[in-house]
Amino acid sequence: NCSGQFCSFVIRFNSTNLIHMFNNTFYDTDALVRHMFFRQLSKSYKPCERVTNCSGNPYMSFKCMVGYKFHITMENTNLDGYVSEKLFNGALAGGIPIYFGASNVGKYTNKKSFVHCDVNKTILEEMRSFYPRTSRPRHFLFNRSASSSSWPTDEELYTWADGYLRPELEPCVRRVMELDGNDELYEATLREPFLLDGDIMSGAYPLRGVMLAYNLLSSSEEEARRFGFRTLPPDTLV
């Protein structure tokens, strides 16, 4: 049942303390997208809920997302072919996933079954240039009031990222609003198969999360039909 709460966001980093996310991680600025979307949707439409008490295996975090109409299931980077467990968790939880990540995600899943926030690669690359990998430790290079520190304040980081990402994410926000306000459209999207066939697992697909989700979906005929499998070839299961 997805008619309860509005939107889930399973994340360990707090979106009100963005700069903390870059301490002791290898994240690029792409990782800001999901937090900026969370804040933009929450402030301009309805509050999303940051789910923090989801312990255990991240590949099973869909259990913490059940009961929400939408799920923010965004990758920490934009890289073609990189589709992690996050999107699958959103599909497994019921409700409609909201995705950012691989631009070619439609190669692996049915894009009609979720909201795809496809941020312009030129924007992402320009943002990355302000947090280059060439220095250790890494520094943010955009102008800010803190003259001596290599780290901006959270508000400075938010303002900088918002200037790039707000117009990119606005169509995605409007799409969520449209689906939320139109029961018929929402239900039609919910009925779309998540996977069109088993080809996602052909060859040496390296992502454990996708494999685990595929196996879970394949565990019963009922679930297979719900998520749109036409065939379940045994040799694709891991």
JSON list of N, CA and C in Angstrom, two decimals, residues 191-223:
[
{"chain": "A", "resi": 191, "resn": "ARG", "atom": "N", "xyz": [1.66, 0.81, -12.35]},
{"chain": "A", "resi": 191, "resn": "ARG", "atom": "CA", "xyz": [1.40, -0.47, -13.02]},
{"chain": "A", "resi": 191, "resn": "ARG", "atom": "C", "xyz": [2.40, -0.79, -14.12]},
{"chain": "A", "resi": 192, "resn": "GLU", "atom": "N", "xyz": [3.20, 0.18, -14.50]},
{"chain": "A", "resi": 192, "resn": "GLU", "atom": "CA", "xyz": [4.22, -0.08, -15.53]},
{"chain": "A", "resi": 192, "resn": "GLU", "atom": "C", "xyz": [5.21, -1.14, -15.02]},
{"chain": "A", "resi": 193, "resn": "PRO", "atom": "N", "xyz": [5.59, -2.10, -15.86]},
{"chain": "A", "resi": 193, "resn": "PRO", "atom": "CA", "xyz": [6.62, -3.06, -15.44]},
{"chain": "A", "resi": 193, "resn": "PRO", "atom": "C", "xyz": [7.95, -2.37, -15.21]},
{"chain": "A", "resi": 194, "resn": "PHE", "atom": "N", "xyz": [8.62, -2.76, -14.17]},
{"chain": "A", "resi": 194, "resn": "PHE", "atom": "CA", "xyz": [9.92, -2.15, -13.87]},
{"chain": "A", "resi": 194, "resn": "PHE", "atom": "C", "xyz": [11.00, -2.66, -14.82]},
{"chain": "A", "resi": 195, "resn": "LEU", "atom": "N", "xyz": [11.00, -3.94, -15.06]},
{"chain": "A", "resi": 195, "resn": "LEU", "atom": "CA", "xyz": [11.91, -4.55, -16.04]},
{"chain": "A", "resi": 195, "resn": "LEU", "atom": "C", "xyz": [11.07, -5.13, -17.17]},
{"chain": "A", "resi": 196, "resn": "LEU", "atom": "N", "xyz": [11.54, -4.96, -18.38]},
{"chain": "A", "resi": 196, "resn": "LEU", "atom": "CA", "xyz": [10.79, -5.45, -19.52]},
{"chain": "A", "resi": 196, "resn": "LEU", "atom": "C", "xyz": [11.11, -6.90, -19.84]},
{"chain": "A", "resi": 197, "resn": "ASP", "atom": "N", "xyz": [12.33, -7.34, -19.53]},
{"chain": "A", "resi": 197, "resn": "ASP", "atom": "CA", "xyz": [12.71, -8.74, -19.71]},
{"chain": "A", "resi": 197, "resn": "ASP", "atom": "C", "xyz": [13.97, -8.99, -18.90]},
{"chain": "A", "resi": 198, "resn": "GLY", "atom": "N", "xyz": [14.55, -10.17, -19.08]},
{"chain": "A", "resi": 198, "resn": "GLY", "atom": "CA", "xyz": [15.71, -10.54, -18.29]},
{"chain": "A", "resi": 198, "resn": "GLY", "atom": "C", "xyz": [17.04, -10.13, -18.88]},
{"chain": "A", "resi": 199, "resn": "ASP", "atom": "N", "xyz": [17.04, -9.32, -19.92]},
{"chain": "A", "resi": 199, "resn": "ASP", "atom": "CA", "xyz": [18.29, -8.99, -20.59]},
{"chain": "A", "resi": 199, "resn": "ASP", "atom": "C", "xyz": [19.25, -8.19, -19.71]},
{"chain": "A", "resi": 200, "resn": "ILE", "atom": "N", "xyz": [18.72, -7.56, -18.68]},
{"chain": "A", "resi": 200, "resn": "ILE", "atom": "CA", "xyz": [19.58, -6.78, -17.79]},
{"chain": "A", "resi": 200, "resn": "ILE", "atom": "C", "xyz": [20.70, -7.63, -17.22]},
{"chain": "A", "resi": 201, "resn": "MET", "atom": "N", "xyz": [20.45, -8.93, -17.08]},
{"chain": "A", "resi": 201, "resn": "MET", "atom": "CA", "xyz": [21.44, -9.79, -16.45]},
{"chain": "A", "resi": 201, "resn": "MET", "atom": "C", "xyz": [22.28, -10.57, -17.45]},
{"chain": "A", "resi": 202, "resn": "SER", "atom": "N", "xyz": [22.13, -10.27, -18.74]},
{"chain": "A", "resi": 202, "resn": "SER", "atom": "CA", "xyz": [22.92, -10.99, -19.73]},
{"chain": "A", "resi": 202, "resn": "SER", "atom": "C", "xyz": [24.37, -10.52, -19.66]},
{"chain": "A", "resi": 203, "resn": "GLY", "atom": "N", "xyz": [25.28, -11.43, -19.90]},
{"chain": "A", "resi": 203, "resn": "GLY", "atom": "CA", "xyz": [26.69, -11.07, -19.85]},
{"chain": "A", "resi": 203, "resn": "GLY", "atom": "C", "xyz": [27.18, -10.96, -18.41]},
{"chain": "A", "resi": 204, "resn": "ALA", "atom": "N", "xyz": [28.32, -10.32, -18.26]},
{"chain": "A", "resi": 204, "resn": "ALA", "atom": "CA", "xyz": [28.94, -10.22, -16.94]},
{"chain": "A", "resi": 204, "resn": "ALA", "atom": "C", "xyz": [28.58, -8.88, -16.31]},
{"chain": "A", "resi": 205, "resn": "TYR", "atom": "N", "xyz": [27.34, -8.75, -15.90]},
{"chain": "A", "resi": 205, "resn": "TYR", "atom": "CA", "xyz": [26.90, -7.51, -15.25]},
{"chain": "A", "resi": 205, "resn": "TYR", "atom": "C", "xyz": [27.46, -7.49, -13.83]},
{"chain": "A", "resi": 206, "resn": "PRO", "atom": "N", "xyz": [28.22, -6.47, -13.44]},
{"chain": "A", "resi": 206, "resn": "PRO", "atom": "CA", "xyz": [29.03, -6.55, -12.24]},
{"chain": "A", "resi": 206, "resn": "PRO", "atom": "C", "xyz": [28.35, -6.11, -10.95]},
{"chain": "A", "resi": 207, "resn": "LEU", "atom": "N", "xyz": [27.14, -5.59, -10.98]},
{"chain": "A", "resi": 207, "resn": "LEU", "atom": "CA", "xyz": [26.62, -4.93, -9.79]},
{"chain": "A", "resi": 207, "resn": "LEU", "atom": "C", "xyz": [25.85, -5.90, -8.90]},
{"chain": "A", "resi": 208, "resn": "ARG", "atom": "N", "xyz": [26.38, -6.12, -7.73]},
{"chain": "A", "resi": 208, "resn": "ARG", "atom": "CA", "xyz": [25.79, -7.07, -6.80]},
{"chain": "A", "resi": 208, "resn": "ARG", "atom": "C", "xyz": [24.36, -6.69, -6.43]},
{"chain": "A", "resi": 209, "resn": "GLY", "atom": "N", "xyz": [24.12, -5.41, -6.25]},
{"chain": "A", "resi": 209, "resn": "GLY", "atom": "CA", "xyz": [22.80, -4.96, -5.86]},
{"chain": "A", "resi": 209, "resn": "GLY", "atom": "C", "xyz": [21.75, -5.32, -6.89]},
{"chain": "A", "resi": 210, "resn": "VAL", "atom": "N", "xyz": [22.06, -5.13, -8.15]},
{"chain": "A", "resi": 210, "resn": "VAL", "atom": "CA", "xyz": [21.12, -5.48, -9.21]},
{"chain": "A", "resi": 210, "resn": "VAL", "atom": "C", "xyz": [20.88, -6.97, -9.23]},
{"chain": "A", "resi": 211, "resn": "MET", "atom": "N", "xyz": [21.93, -7.75, -9.07]},
{"chain": "A", "resi": 211, "resn": "MET", "atom": "CA", "xyz": [21.80, -9.20, -9.07]},
{"chain": "A", "resi": 211, "resn": "MET", "atom": "C", "xyz": [20.92, -9.67, -7.92]},
{"chain": "A", "resi": 212, "resn": "LEU", "atom": "N", "xyz": [21.14, -9.09, -6.74]},
{"chain": "A", "resi": 212, "resn": "LEU", "atom": "CA", "xyz": [20.36, -9.49, -5.57]},
{"chain": "A", "resi": 212, "resn": "LEU", "atom": "C", "xyz": [18.89, -9.15, -5.77]},
{"chain": "A", "resi": 213, "resn": "ALA", "atom": "N", "xyz": [18.64, -7.96, -6.29]},
{"chain": "A", "resi": 213, "resn": "ALA", "atom": "CA", "xyz": [17.27, -7.54, -6.53]},
{"chain": "A", "resi": 213, "resn": "ALA", "atom": "C", "xyz": [16.61, -8.43, -7.57]},
{"chain": "A", "resi": 214, "resn": "TYR", "atom": "N", "xyz": [17.37, -8.77, -8.60]},
{"chain": "A", "resi": 214, "resn": "TYR", "atom": "CA", "xyz": [16.84, -9.64, -9.66]},
{"chain": "A", "resi": 214, "resn": "TYR", "atom": "C", "xyz": [16.44, -10.99, -9.08]},
{"chain": "A", "resi": 215, "resn": "ASN", "atom": "N", "xyz": [17.29, -11.54, -8.24]},
{"chain": "A", "resi": 215, "resn": "ASN", "atom": "CA", "xyz": [16.98, -12.83, -7.62]},
{"chain": "A", "resi": 215, "resn": "ASN", "atom": "C", "xyz": [15.75, -12.75, -6.74]},
{"chain": "A", "resi": 216, "resn": "LEU", "atom": "N", "xyz": [15.65, -11.66, -5.98]},
{"chain": "A", "resi": 216, "resn": "LEU", "atom": "CA", "xyz": [14.51, -11.49, -5.10]},
{"chain": "A", "resi": 216, "resn": "LEU", "atom": "C", "xyz": [13.22, -11.38, -5.90]},
{"chain": "A", "resi": 217, "resn": "LEU", "atom": "N", "xyz": [13.26, -10.60, -6.96]},
{"chain": "A", "resi": 217, "resn": "LEU", "atom": "CA", "xyz": [12.10, -10.45, -7.82]},
{"chain": "A", "resi": 217, "resn": "LEU", "atom": "C", "xyz": [11.73, -11.77, -8.50]},
{"chain": "A", "resi": 218, "resn": "SER", "atom": "N", "xyz": [12.74, -12.59, -8.74]},
{"chain": "A", "resi": 218, "resn": "SER", "atom": "CA", "xyz": [12.52, -13.84, -9.45]},
{"chain": "A", "resi": 218, "resn": "SER", "atom": "C", "xyz": [12.08, -14.97, -8.53]},
{"chain": "A", "resi": 219, "resn": "SER", "atom": "N", "xyz": [11.91, -14.68, -7.25]},
{"chain": "A", "resi": 219, "resn": "SER", "atom": "CA", "xyz": [11.66, -15.75, -6.29]},
{"chain": "A", "resi": 219, "resn": "SER", "atom": "C", "xyz": [10.24, -16.29, -6.36]},
{"chain": "A", "resi": 220, "resn": "SER", "atom": "N", "xyz": [9.34, -15.55, -7.00]},
{"chain": "A", "resi": 220, "resn": "SER", "atom": "CA", "xyz": [7.98, -16.06, -7.14]},
{"chain": "A", "resi": 220, "resn": "SER", "atom": "C", "xyz": [7.39, -15.57, -8.45]},
{"chain": "A", "resi": 221, "resn": "GLU", "atom": "N", "xyz": [6.48, -16.34, -8.99]},
{"chain": "A", "resi": 221, "resn": "GLU", "atom": "CA", "xyz": [5.85, -15.95, -10.24]},
{"chain": "A", "resi": 221, "resn": "GLU", "atom": "C", "xyz": [5.05, -14.66, -10.07]},
{"chain": "A", "resi": 222, "resn": "GLU", "atom": "N", "xyz": [4.43, -14.50, -8.90]},
{"chain": "A", "resi": 222, "resn": "GLU", "atom": "CA", "xyz": [3.63, -13.29, -8.66]},
{"chain": "A", "resi": 222, "resn": "GLU", "atom": "C", "xyz": [4.49, -12.05, -8.71]},
{"chain": "A", "resi": 223, "resn": "GLU", "atom": "N", "xyz": [5.63, -12.09, -8.02]},
{"chain": "A", "resi": 223, "resn": "GLU", "atom": "CA", "xyz": [6.52, -10.93, -8.04]},
{"chain": "A", "resi": 223, "resn": "GLU", "atom": "C", "xyz": [7.11, -10.71, -9.42]}
]
